[in-house]
Amino acid sequence: MPERRTVALVTLGCARNEVDSEELAGRLEADGWDLVEDAAEADVAVVNTCGFVEAAKKDSVDALLEANDLKGHSRTQAVVAVGCMAERYGKELAEALPEADGVLGFDDYADISDRLQTILNGGIHASHTPRDRRKLLPISPAERQDSAAEVALPGHAPVDLPDGLAPASGPRAPLRRRLDGAPVASVKLASGCDRRCSFCAIPSFRGSFISRRPSDVLNETRWLAEQGVKEIMLVSENNTSYGKDLGDIRLLESLLPELAEVDGLERVRVSYLQPAEMRPGLIDVLTSTPKIAPYFDLSFQHSAPGVLRAMRRFGDTDRFLELLDTIRSKAPQAGVRSNFIVGFPGESADDLAELERFLNGARLDAIGVFGYSDEEGTEAATYENKLDEDVVAERLARVSRLAEELVSQRAEERLGETVHVLVESVDEDGVYGRGAHQAPETDGQVLLTSGEGLSVGRMVEAKVVGTEGVDLVAEPLTGSLGCSEEAGR
């Protein structure tokens, strides 16, 4: 009998990385690896890194160093970097961080088992030389699907795989293995991005935009529901572009109702929406389809026209406020979140005041604020008129304070509302879950005042009776246990 091989996956960054890790876990399990949660109990610790901003890259390096410290003190024999940071820097990362026994790019994912075995045996797998992955697919979106099979697309593993390759979990099992038992899971709609925002390096290492086929998305969702998942969150770099390379830019509008009908599923959530690409039909589907959360994760980034143009983006304060008015005219309780960059090169005091005008009028449920810093390889890194670091820090603190006040005010506006809460934890600290306006980990949570008869994965109708900053306190309504008729409303 072959010796037992164990591997642990440590995931950093966004929900897209979580999907990629579960695909890697599926590949490894199919080839006989035992998956363990604790890196100290694994022969190989695989760290799925994030390469988006400096803070995320630091977290990734720290995780690799922490895993390396286990060697000689636990079962761990090797530490391997995968993910966006590994893809983006390749050999450079390997040279700068010799503590990592291997740095694997996306092209290594299909052979991840062999790569890890080679490293575990003391061999060396040469780190890749990074390349602009936008050049791996045709410029025309309509021509990309035929070429997709030749390009590594993490999280795009096919469904309905042969027996012995897919996890033995049913006839529709994808090449994916769940790494936790949470009642919510992400499903990847697409990879890559065709937008050219001047501050963002993601397209260069994630590649051009390419959609997954609706049948794969549907089948993977059915499989997740069979595993006990109650809510799925659709993720990609830009969900509003879904289907453009399949010949139908409105494909998301037809896919969402099909997903909502999957047996066992209580809620479908869509993330990563571009304001400039929002269309009336998509707003209608998101605000009127049972089990589809009226949730809008809109990437505004700023609202001053001059700053937005320098970012290679579109819109302005008034147009953004009109979009929000349209959404709320159809679904008054709709949830809206967004991220913003302050201190962008050339941002004036008037620009900052314009952003604050938007924030004060937008009534956002969750706000992320980031201070600008150069990202190598981006257009903005070459801009003149950079603001001093202390000015950026002051503006970041100022807008962050405002954001904290505004989201607390927005939470208070929900007092008396009825919310449908997906229970996610039940322990001595209480019963916590999320309403339709709250995405996992980013938008706050709901504390239920009574936990009698509740378990993880239940959908509960409750009335908001209090707030704690962005978080809500809600009282379950009589007879609401297991409600699902309007779970997305």
Tab-separated table of C-alpha atoms in Angstrom:
chain	number	residue	atom	x	y	z
A	1	MET	CA	0.000	0.000	0.000
A	2	PRO	CA	1.522	3.361	-0.997
A	3	GLU	CA	2.550	5.714	1.787
A	4	ARG	CA	-0.102	8.213	2.806
A	5	ARG	CA	0.504	11.674	1.357
A	6	THR	CA	-1.049	14.675	3.058
A	7	VAL	CA	-1.540	18.232	1.854
A	8	ALA	CA	-3.027	21.389	3.377
A	9	LEU	CA	-4.294	24.358	1.375
A	10	VAL	CA	-3.962	27.814	2.926
A	11	THR	CA	-6.054	30.339	1.004
A	12	LEU	CA	-5.582	34.111	1.029
A	13	GLY	CA	-7.345	36.830	-0.919
A	14	CYS	CA	-10.727	36.856	-2.550
A	15	ALA	CA	-13.559	34.390	-3.094
A	16	ARG	CA	-12.152	33.593	-6.543
A	17	ASN	CA	-9.049	32.202	-4.851
A	18	GLU	CA	-11.251	30.063	-2.618
A	19	VAL	CA	-12.805	28.452	-5.693
A	20	ASP	CA	-9.351	27.870	-7.180
A	21	SER	CA	-8.208	26.195	-3.948
A	22	GLU	CA	-11.182	23.851	-4.011
A	23	GLU	CA	-10.361	22.892	-7.598
A	24	LEU	CA	-6.760	22.164	-6.570
A	25	ALA	CA	-8.116	20.123	-3.656
A	26	GLY	CA	-10.290	18.138	-6.068
A	27	ARG	CA	-7.338	17.383	-8.324
A	28	LEU	CA	-5.153	16.316	-5.414
A	29	GLU	CA	-7.800	14.147	-3.783
A	30	ALA	CA	-8.544	12.463	-7.113
A	31	ASP	CA	-4.850	11.514	-7.310
A	32	GLY	CA	-4.762	10.005	-3.834
A	33	TRP	CA	-3.668	12.862	-1.591
A	34	ASP	CA	-5.261	13.185	1.839
A	35	LEU	CA	-6.432	16.706	2.554
A	36	VAL	CA	-5.907	18.075	6.069
A	37	GLU	CA	-6.863	21.441	7.542
A	38	ASP	CA	-3.762	22.043	9.671
A	39	ALA	CA	-0.561	22.734	7.746
A	40	ALA	CA	1.411	21.204	10.643
A	41	GLU	CA	-0.197	17.844	9.831
A	42	ALA	CA	0.591	18.013	6.121
A	43	ASP	CA	3.588	16.769	4.181
A	44	VAL	CA	3.110	19.755	1.867
A	45	ALA	CA	1.587	23.131	2.730
A	46	VAL	CA	0.222	24.852	-0.384
A	47	VAL	CA	-0.326	28.600	0.074
A	48	ASN	CA	-2.728	30.108	-2.446
A	49	THR	CA	-1.430	33.679	-2.530
A	50	CYS	CA	-2.991	37.022	-3.399
A	51	GLY	CA	-1.129	39.487	-5.610
A	52	PHE	CA	-3.555	42.404	-5.758
A	53	VAL	CA	-2.178	45.138	-3.461
A	54	GLU	CA	0.859	45.529	-1.220
A	55	ALA	CA	-0.968	44.592	1.980
A	56	ALA	CA	-2.286	41.386	0.402
A	57	LYS	CA	1.147	40.490	-0.928
A	58	LYS	CA	2.637	41.005	2.529
A	59	ASP	CA	-0.010	38.701	4.010
A	60	SER	CA	0.899	36.083	1.420
A	61	VAL	CA	4.606	36.286	2.223
A	62	ASP	CA	3.846	36.097	5.944
A	63	ALA	CA	1.743	32.961	5.379
A	64	LEU	CA	4.554	31.327	3.414
A	65	LEU	CA	7.092	32.157	6.133
A	66	GLU	CA	4.759	30.886	8.845
A	67	ALA	CA	4.323	27.599	6.986
A	68	ASN	CA	8.083	27.353	6.474
A	69	ASP	CA	8.608	27.688	10.251
A	70	LEU	CA	6.745	24.398	10.658
A	71	LYS	CA	9.469	22.465	8.890
A	72	GLY	CA	11.564	20.553	11.383
A	73	HIS	CA	8.929	21.006	14.095
A	74	SER	CA	6.009	19.147	12.538
A	75	ARG	CA	5.134	16.790	9.720
A	76	THR	CA	5.540	19.574	7.125
A	77	GLN	CA	8.370	18.894	4.696
A	78	ALA	CA	7.674	21.380	1.912
A	79	VAL	CA	5.969	24.740	1.371
A	80	VAL	CA	4.670	25.648	-2.084
A	81	ALA	CA	3.307	28.977	-3.356
A	82	VAL	CA	0.478	29.051	-5.904
A	83	GLY	CA	-2.098	31.702	-6.788
A	84	CYS	CA	-1.947	35.236	-8.102
A	85	MET	CA	1.286	36.344	-6.447
A	86	ALA	CA	3.058	33.204	-7.614
A	87	GLU	CA	1.700	33.671	-11.134
A	88	ARG	CA	2.525	37.369	-11.215
A	89	TYR	CA	6.137	37.121	-10.036
A	90	GLY	CA	7.270	33.541	-10.713
A	91	LYS	CA	11.070	33.304	-10.665
A	92	GLU	CA	11.383	36.694	-8.991
A	93	LEU	CA	9.342	35.476	-6.035
A	94	ALA	CA	11.277	32.217	-5.879
A	95	GLU	CA	14.590	34.104	-5.721
A	96	ALA	CA	13.331	36.617	-3.159
A	97	LEU	CA	11.729	33.955	-0.977
A	98	PRO	CA	13.957	30.862	-0.858
A	99	GLU	CA	11.850	29.597	2.061
A	100	ALA	CA	9.296	28.487	-0.537
A	101	ASP	CA	10.258	25.075	-1.926
A	102	GLY	CA	8.264	25.727	-5.084
A	103	VAL	CA	6.514	28.603	-6.874
A	104	LEU	CA	3.860	27.276	-9.248
A	105	GLY	CA	1.929	29.268	-11.835
A	106	PHE	CA	-1.548	28.665	-13.235
A	107	ASP	CA	-0.115	26.454	-15.993
A	108	ASP	CA	0.982	23.990	-13.287
A	109	TYR	CA	-2.508	23.478	-11.866
A	110	ALA	CA	-3.488	20.635	-14.189
A	111	ASP	CA	-0.400	18.701	-13.027
A	112	ILE	CA	-0.463	19.868	-9.414
A	113	SER	CA	-0.133	16.334	-7.995
A	114	ASP	CA	3.026	15.564	-9.983
A	115	ARG	CA	4.486	18.974	-9.151
A	116	LEU	CA	3.991	18.493	-5.410
A	117	GLN	CA	5.344	14.946	-5.507
A	118	THR	CA	8.480	16.118	-7.293
A	119	ILE	CA	9.053	18.817	-4.695
A	120	LEU	CA	8.298	16.433	-1.824
A	121	ASN	CA	10.880	14.002	-3.215
A	122	GLY	CA	13.520	16.718	-3.111
A	123	GLY	CA	13.358	17.579	-6.779
A	124	ILE	CA	13.113	21.056	-8.235
A	125	HIS	CA	10.382	22.325	-10.503
A	126	ALA	CA	11.593	25.447	-12.283
A	127	SER	CA	9.503	28.509	-11.470
A	128	HIS	CA	7.822	30.028	-14.474
A	129	THR	CA	8.710	33.289	-16.158
A	130	PRO	CA	5.681	35.577	-15.833
A	131	ARG	CA	3.952	36.634	-19.020
A	132	ASP	CA	1.056	38.897	-19.903
A	133	ARG	CA	-1.834	36.434	-19.872
A	134	ARG	CA	-4.021	38.843	-21.831
A	135	LYS	CA	-2.078	37.745	-24.893
A	136	LEU	CA	-2.952	34.046	-24.518
A	137	LEU	CA	-6.477	34.433	-25.916
A	138	PRO	CA	-7.752	36.175	-29.069
A	139	ILE	CA	-8.506	39.880	-28.810
A	140	SER	CA	-12.044	39.265	-30.030
A	141	PRO	CA	-14.205	37.790	-27.233
A	142	ALA	CA	-16.223	35.846	-29.823
A	143	GLU	CA	-13.119	33.829	-30.754
A	144	ARG	CA	-11.998	32.923	-27.214
A	145	GLN	CA	-14.081	29.879	-26.348
A	146	ASP	CA	-12.407	27.716	-29.003
A	147	SER	CA	-8.988	28.612	-27.598
A	148	ALA	CA	-9.887	28.280	-23.925
A	149	ALA	CA	-9.010	24.578	-23.731
A	150	GLU	CA	-5.370	25.450	-24.432
A	151	VAL	CA	-5.081	28.038	-21.632
A	152	ALA	CA	-4.982	27.377	-17.894
A	153	LEU	CA	-8.100	28.917	-16.344
A	154	PRO	CA	-8.189	28.285	-12.592
A	155	GLY	CA	-11.662	27.496	-11.336
A	156	HIS	CA	-12.912	26.488	-14.777
A	157	ALA	CA	-12.544	22.737	-14.403
A	158	PRO	CA	-15.273	20.919	-16.367
A	159	VAL	CA	-18.252	19.187	-14.822
A	160	ASP	CA	-19.417	15.608	-15.539
A	161	LEU	CA	-15.871	14.234	-15.400
A	162	PRO	CA	-15.093	10.514	-15.788
A	163	ASP	CA	-15.397	8.248	-12.758
A	164	GLY	CA	-12.185	8.207	-10.755
A	165	LEU	CA	-11.305	11.792	-11.608
A	166	ALA	CA	-14.139	13.761	-10.053
A	167	PRO	CA	-14.916	13.418	-6.337
A	168	ALA	CA	-17.380	10.575	-5.772
A	169	SER	CA	-20.257	12.828	-4.776
A	170	GLY	CA	-22.805	12.268	-7.480
A	171	PRO	CA	-23.300	12.246	-11.241
A	172	ARG	CA	-22.671	15.979	-11.594
A	173	ALA	CA	-19.578	16.247	-9.401
A	174	PRO	CA	-17.103	18.854	-10.651
A	175	LEU	CA	-13.358	18.693	-10.170
A	176	ARG	CA	-13.780	20.437	-6.848
A	177	ARG	CA	-13.570	19.391	-3.236
A	178	ARG	CA	-15.149	21.554	-0.543
A	179	LEU	CA	-12.680	22.672	2.095
A	180	ASP	CA	-15.280	23.616	4.697
A	181	GLY	CA	-18.881	22.842	5.564
A	182	ALA	CA	-20.200	26.403	5.366
A	183	PRO	CA	-23.736	26.813	3.990
A	184	VAL	CA	-22.470	29.333	1.440
A	185	ALA	CA	-20.077	28.702	-1.440
A	186	SER	CA	-18.738	30.719	-4.350
A	187	VAL	CA	-19.198	29.677	-7.966
A	188	LYS	CA	-16.969	31.120	-10.642
A	189	LEU	CA	-18.799	32.664	-13.604
A	190	ALA	CA	-15.732	33.763	-15.524
A	191	SER	CA	-12.041	34.578	-15.281
A	192	GLY	CA	-10.005	37.557	-16.364
A	193	CYS	CA	-10.979	41.092	-17.285
A	194	ASP	CA	-11.016	43.176	-20.458
A	195	ARG	CA	-11.211	46.505	-18.676
A	196	ARG	CA	-8.032	48.560	-18.456
A	197	CYS	CA	-8.375	50.460	-15.196
A	198	SER	CA	-5.150	52.398	-14.788
A	199	PHE	CA	-4.604	51.306	-11.162
A	200	CYS	CA	-5.191	47.573	-11.606
A	201	ALA	CA	-2.713	44.848	-12.576
A	202	ILE	CA	-5.138	41.921	-12.367
A	203	PRO	CA	-5.768	41.498	-16.126
A	204	SER	CA	-2.055	41.060	-16.767
A	205	PHE	CA	-1.835	37.937	-14.604
A	206	ARG	CA	-5.440	36.706	-14.715
A	207	GLY	CA	-5.783	37.233	-18.459
A	208	SER	CA	-8.584	38.312	-20.762
A	209	PHE	CA	-12.207	37.781	-19.863
A	210	ILE	CA	-13.653	34.349	-20.583
A	211	SER	CA	-17.002	32.981	-19.420
A	212	ARG	CA	-17.791	29.523	-18.158
A	213	ARG	CA	-20.581	27.815	-20.025
A	214	PRO	CA	-23.998	28.063	-18.343
A	215	SER	CA	-24.297	24.267	-18.178
A	216	ASP	CA	-21.092	24.038	-16.117
A	217	VAL	CA	-22.258	26.796	-13.774
A	218	LEU	CA	-25.645	25.118	-13.346
A	219	ASN	CA	-24.247	21.644	-12.791
A	220	GLU	CA	-21.688	22.852	-10.269
A	221	THR	CA	-24.434	24.712	-8.419
A	222	ARG	CA	-26.555	21.547	-8.329
A	223	TRP	CA	-23.594	19.625	-6.949
A	224	LEU	CA	-23.005	22.236	-4.246
A	225	ALA	CA	-26.679	22.111	-3.283
A	226	GLU	CA	-26.325	18.331	-2.933
A	227	GLN	CA	-23.454	18.999	-0.517
A	228	GLY	CA	-25.771	21.083	1.672
A	229	VAL	CA	-24.946	24.563	0.333
A	230	LYS	CA	-27.865	26.971	0.764
A	231	GLU	CA	-26.433	30.113	-0.824
A	232	ILE	CA	-24.123	30.520	-3.775
A	233	MET	CA	-22.220	33.670	-4.627
A	234	LEU	CA	-21.336	34.166	-8.282
A	235	VAL	CA	-17.815	35.543	-8.625
A	236	SER	CA	-15.466	36.741	-11.348
A	237	GLU	CA	-13.473	39.875	-12.068
A	238	ASN	CA	-16.543	41.370	-13.781
A	239	ASN	CA	-19.886	39.580	-13.694
A	240	THR	CA	-21.660	42.197	-15.822
A	241	SER	CA	-19.582	41.043	-18.824
A	242	TYR	CA	-20.723	37.425	-18.464
A	243	GLY	CA	-21.700	35.871	-21.780
A	244	LYS	CA	-20.138	38.413	-24.123
A	245	ASP	CA	-17.711	35.781	-25.421
A	246	LEU	CA	-20.590	33.302	-25.742
A	247	GLY	CA	-22.526	35.602	-28.038
A	248	ASP	CA	-25.032	36.894	-25.480
A	249	ILE	CA	-24.176	39.820	-23.204
A	250	ARG	CA	-27.538	39.293	-21.447
A	251	LEU	CA	-26.815	35.669	-20.599
A	252	LEU	CA	-26.700	36.420	-16.863
A	253	GLU	CA	-30.328	37.566	-16.978
A	254	SER	CA	-31.439	34.164	-18.277
A	255	LEU	CA	-29.050	32.114	-16.116
A	256	LEU	CA	-30.075	33.614	-12.768
A	257	PRO	CA	-33.684	32.322	-12.768
A	258	GLU	CA	-32.393	28.834	-13.639
A	259	LEU	CA	-29.965	28.923	-10.724
A	260	ALA	CA	-32.734	30.073	-8.395
A	261	GLU	CA	-34.711	26.924	-9.250
A	262	VAL	CA	-31.965	24.504	-8.162
A	263	ASP	CA	-33.389	22.135	-5.542
A	264	GLY	CA	-32.161	22.847	-2.023
A	265	LEU	CA	-30.793	26.302	-2.792
A	266	GLU	CA	-32.207	29.189	-0.759
A	267	ARG	CA	-30.355	32.193	-2.167
A	268	VAL	CA	-28.243	33.276	-5.123
A	269	ARG	CA	-25.989	36.325	-4.810
A	270	VAL	CA	-24.113	38.143	-7.577
A	271	SER	CA	-20.891	40.010	-6.779
A	272	TYR	CA	-18.484	42.242	-8.740
A	273	LEU	CA	-20.758	44.413	-10.897
A	274	GLN	CA	-19.459	47.283	-13.022
A	275	PRO	CA	-21.652	50.423	-12.780
A	276	ALA	CA	-20.911	51.396	-16.394
A	277	GLU	CA	-22.188	48.018	-17.606
A	278	MET	CA	-25.398	47.831	-15.572
A	279	ARG	CA	-28.480	47.450	-17.771
A	280	PRO	CA	-32.215	47.668	-17.067
A	281	GLY	CA	-32.867	43.974	-17.683
A	282	LEU	CA	-30.203	42.880	-15.210
A	283	ILE	CA	-31.520	45.269	-12.560
A	284	ASP	CA	-35.016	43.855	-13.097
A	285	VAL	CA	-33.845	40.258	-12.634
A	286	LEU	CA	-31.807	41.102	-9.538
A	287	THR	CA	-34.676	42.966	-7.896
A	288	SER	CA	-37.673	40.788	-8.812
A	289	THR	CA	-36.621	37.109	-8.998
A	290	PRO	CA	-37.457	34.952	-5.944
A	291	LYS	CA	-34.315	33.594	-4.244
A	292	ILE	CA	-32.074	36.060	-6.110
A	293	ALA	CA	-30.681	38.488	-3.535
A	294	PRO	CA	-31.365	42.134	-4.437
A	295	TYR	CA	-27.713	42.809	-3.776
A	296	PHE	CA	-25.488	45.169	-5.756
A	297	ASP	CA	-21.716	44.967	-5.312
A	298	LEU	CA	-20.945	47.979	-7.499
A	299	SER	CA	-17.354	48.929	-8.216
A	300	PHE	CA	-17.586	52.744	-8.115
A	301	GLN	CA	-13.958	53.448	-6.994
A	302	HIS	CA	-14.594	57.231	-7.008
A	303	SER	CA	-17.234	59.701	-8.190
A	304	ALA	CA	-15.295	62.777	-9.307
A	305	PRO	CA	-15.307	62.759	-13.140
A	306	GLY	CA	-11.672	63.829	-13.520
A	307	VAL	CA	-10.401	61.117	-11.177
A	308	LEU	CA	-12.584	58.475	-12.838
A	309	ARG	CA	-11.252	59.377	-16.284
A	310	ALA	CA	-7.678	59.142	-14.984
A	311	MET	CA	-8.639	55.710	-13.673
A	312	ARG	CA	-9.926	54.805	-17.181
A	313	ARG	CA	-13.425	54.511	-15.778
A	314	PHE	CA	-16.780	56.125	-16.474
A	315	GLY	CA	-19.540	57.918	-14.598
A	316	ASP	CA	-19.919	60.685	-12.043
A	317	THR	CA	-21.735	61.437	-8.805
A	318	ASP	CA	-25.114	62.252	-10.320
A	319	ARG	CA	-25.141	59.292	-12.701
A	320	PHE	CA	-24.217	56.939	-9.882
A	321	LEU	CA	-26.941	58.362	-7.641
A	322	GLU	CA	-29.460	57.925	-10.473
A	323	LEU	CA	-28.430	54.273	-10.784
A	324	LEU	CA	-28.990	53.751	-7.063
A	325	ASP	CA	-32.367	55.505	-7.255
A	326	THR	CA	-33.384	53.159	-10.074
A	327	ILE	CA	-32.387	50.104	-8.050
A	328	ARG	CA	-34.212	51.247	-4.911
A	329	SER	CA	-37.334	52.220	-6.836
A	330	LYS	CA	-37.624	48.526	-7.715
A	331	ALA	CA	-36.350	47.059	-4.415
A	332	PRO	CA	-36.324	49.574	-1.533
A	333	GLN	CA	-34.473	47.137	0.765
A	334	ALA	CA	-31.768	46.323	-1.795
A	335	GLY	CA	-28.265	46.019	-0.427
A	336	VAL	CA	-25.458	48.047	-2.029
A	337	ARG	CA	-21.742	47.957	-1.269
A	338	SER	CA	-18.704	49.458	-2.966
A	339	ASN	CA	-14.976	50.177	-2.692
A	340	PHE	CA	-13.230	53.511	-3.177
A	341	ILE	CA	-9.661	54.696	-3.737
A	342	VAL	CA	-8.615	58.031	-2.222
A	343	GLY	CA	-5.419	59.930	-2.898
A	344	PHE	CA	-5.271	58.932	-6.572
A	345	PRO	CA	-2.662	60.900	-8.564
A	346	GLY	CA	-4.029	64.350	-9.298
A	347	GLU	CA	-6.964	64.070	-6.883
A	348	SER	CA	-7.797	67.614	-5.753
A	349	ALA	CA	-9.567	68.829	-2.639
A	350	ASP	CA	-12.635	69.451	-4.817
A	351	ASP	CA	-12.454	65.854	-6.097
A	352	LEU	CA	-12.406	64.572	-2.539
A	353	ALA	CA	-15.389	66.779	-1.668
A	354	GLU	CA	-17.240	65.363	-4.675
A	355	LEU	CA	-16.592	61.825	-3.461
A	356	GLU	CA	-17.898	62.786	-0.029
A	357	ARG	CA	-21.013	64.279	-1.667
A	358	PHE	CA	-21.651	60.946	-3.345
A	359	LEU	CA	-21.081	58.932	-0.181
A	360	ASN	CA	-23.449	61.146	1.769
A	361	GLY	CA	-26.188	60.638	-0.810
A	362	ALA	CA	-25.627	56.988	-1.706
A	363	ARG	CA	-26.844	55.238	1.502
A	364	LEU	CA	-24.454	52.328	1.014
A	365	ASP	CA	-24.658	49.307	3.310
A	366	ALA	CA	-20.920	48.618	3.232
A	367	ILE	CA	-17.985	50.762	2.148
A	368	GLY	CA	-14.363	49.794	1.630
A	369	VAL	CA	-11.838	52.643	1.464
A	370	PHE	CA	-8.241	52.276	0.289
A	371	GLY	CA	-5.411	54.744	0.017
A	372	TYR	CA	-3.751	54.848	-3.387
A	373	SER	CA	-0.336	53.262	-3.800
A	374	ASP	CA	1.562	52.468	-6.986
A	375	GLU	CA	1.128	48.972	-8.384
A	376	GLU	CA	4.016	48.004	-10.633
A	377	GLY	CA	3.091	47.449	-14.230
A	378	THR	CA	0.045	49.717	-14.113
A	379	GLU	CA	-0.518	52.908	-16.055
A	380	ALA	CA	-1.194	54.931	-12.901
A	381	ALA	CA	2.267	54.102	-11.574
A	382	THR	CA	3.653	56.269	-14.397
A	383	TYR	CA	1.430	59.262	-13.643
A	384	GLU	CA	2.783	62.544	-12.406
A	385	ASN	CA	1.048	64.662	-9.739
A	386	LYS	CA	1.401	61.973	-7.092
A	387	LEU	CA	0.151	63.023	-3.671
A	388	ASP	CA	2.467	62.876	-0.680
A	389	GLU	CA	2.028	59.761	1.441
A	390	ASP	CA	0.930	61.803	4.459
A	391	VAL	CA	-1.775	63.489	2.363
A	392	VAL	CA	-3.034	60.112	1.163
A	393	ALA	CA	-3.022	58.818	4.734
A	394	GLU	CA	-4.962	61.862	5.982
A	395	ARG	CA	-7.577	61.497	3.249
A	396	LEU	CA	-7.854	57.771	3.891
A	397	ALA	CA	-8.501	58.394	7.593
A	398	ARG	CA	-10.998	61.154	6.827
A	399	VAL	CA	-13.068	59.180	4.325
A	400	SER	CA	-12.845	56.018	6.437
A	401	ARG	CA	-14.363	57.903	9.397
A	402	LEU	CA	-17.141	59.185	7.177
A	403	ALA	CA	-17.758	55.716	5.759
A	404	GLU	CA	-18.028	54.209	9.237
A	405	GLU	CA	-20.603	56.820	10.233
A	406	LEU	CA	-22.618	56.367	7.044
A	407	VAL	CA	-22.854	52.577	7.141
A	408	SER	CA	-23.957	52.777	10.780
A	409	GLN	CA	-26.660	55.248	9.756
A	410	ARG	CA	-27.726	52.957	6.918
A	411	ALA	CA	-27.985	50.038	9.341
A	412	GLU	CA	-30.222	52.141	11.588
A	413	GLU	CA	-32.493	52.821	8.600
A	414	ARG	CA	-33.222	49.088	8.552
A	415	LEU	CA	-34.768	49.109	12.018
A	416	GLY	CA	-38.207	47.528	11.718
A	417	GLU	CA	-37.432	45.821	8.409
A	418	THR	CA	-38.052	42.119	7.889
A	419	VAL	CA	-34.882	40.315	6.812
A	420	HIS	CA	-34.269	36.737	5.715
A	421	VAL	CA	-31.233	35.493	7.590
A	422	LEU	CA	-29.123	32.512	6.582
A	423	VAL	CA	-27.799	31.064	9.850
A	424	GLU	CA	-24.031	30.547	9.653
A	425	SER	CA	-22.948	29.907	13.241
A	426	VAL	CA	-24.618	28.648	16.394
A	427	ASP	CA	-22.462	28.546	19.524
A	428	GLU	CA	-22.057	29.961	23.013
A	429	ASP	CA	-21.513	33.430	21.522
A	430	GLY	CA	-24.958	33.412	19.930
A	431	VAL	CA	-26.661	32.730	16.622
A	432	TYR	CA	-25.264	34.697	13.699
A	433	GLY	CA	-26.162	34.869	10.045
A	434	ARG	CA	-26.527	37.229	7.110
A	435	GLY	CA	-29.405	38.983	5.419
A	436	ALA	CA	-29.889	39.342	1.688
A	437	HIS	CA	-28.029	42.682	1.775
A	438	GLN	CA	-24.914	41.171	3.371
A	439	ALA	CA	-22.255	39.174	1.514
A	440	PRO	CA	-19.918	36.822	3.397
A	441	GLU	CA	-17.059	38.427	5.356
A	442	THR	CA	-17.418	41.936	3.889
A	443	ASP	CA	-20.805	43.425	4.786
A	444	GLY	CA	-21.521	42.747	8.430
A	445	GLN	CA	-23.827	40.168	9.971
A	446	VAL	CA	-27.067	39.657	11.885
A	447	LEU	CA	-27.266	38.554	15.515
A	448	LEU	CA	-30.522	36.706	16.182
A	449	THR	CA	-32.026	37.334	19.607
A	450	SER	CA	-33.242	33.741	19.925
A	451	GLY	CA	-31.544	30.551	18.832
A	452	GLU	CA	-34.183	28.050	19.840
A	453	GLY	CA	-34.551	25.359	17.199
A	454	LEU	CA	-31.994	26.990	14.878
A	455	SER	CA	-29.114	25.269	13.138
A	456	VAL	CA	-26.484	26.255	10.590
A	457	GLY	CA	-27.975	26.461	7.109
A	458	ARG	CA	-31.503	27.457	8.183
A	459	MET	CA	-33.164	30.442	6.564
A	460	VAL	CA	-35.003	32.514	9.151
A	461	GLU	CA	-37.395	35.425	8.775
A	462	ALA	CA	-36.648	38.056	11.413
A	463	LYS	CA	-37.415	41.647	12.337
A	464	VAL	CA	-34.551	44.112	12.838
A	465	VAL	CA	-34.729	45.449	16.413
A	466	GLY	CA	-31.254	46.904	16.902
A	467	THR	CA	-27.900	47.761	15.343
A	468	GLU	CA	-24.241	47.541	16.325
A	469	GLY	CA	-22.377	49.621	13.771
A	470	VAL	CA	-22.866	47.893	10.431
A	471	ASP	CA	-24.276	44.772	12.114
A	472	LEU	CA	-27.949	44.163	12.833
A	473	VAL	CA	-29.788	42.586	15.747
A	474	ALA	CA	-32.991	40.799	14.713
A	475	GLU	CA	-35.782	38.882	16.390
A	476	PRO	CA	-36.966	35.683	14.642
A	477	LEU	CA	-40.636	35.845	13.707
A	478	THR	CA	-43.028	33.149	14.858
A	479	GLY	CA	-43.314	30.319	12.342
A	480	SER	CA	-40.386	31.591	10.292
A	481	LEU	CA	-38.043	28.638	10.704
A	482	GLY	CA	-36.945	27.226	7.383
A	483	CYS	CA	-38.717	29.903	5.369
A	484	SER	CA	-37.632	29.934	1.753
A	485	GLU	CA	-40.465	31.370	-0.328
A	486	GLU	CA	-38.865	34.806	-0.370
A	487	ALA	CA	-35.360	33.935	0.798
A	488	GLY	CA	-33.767	36.390	-1.583
A	489	ARG	CA	-36.091	39.266	-0.821
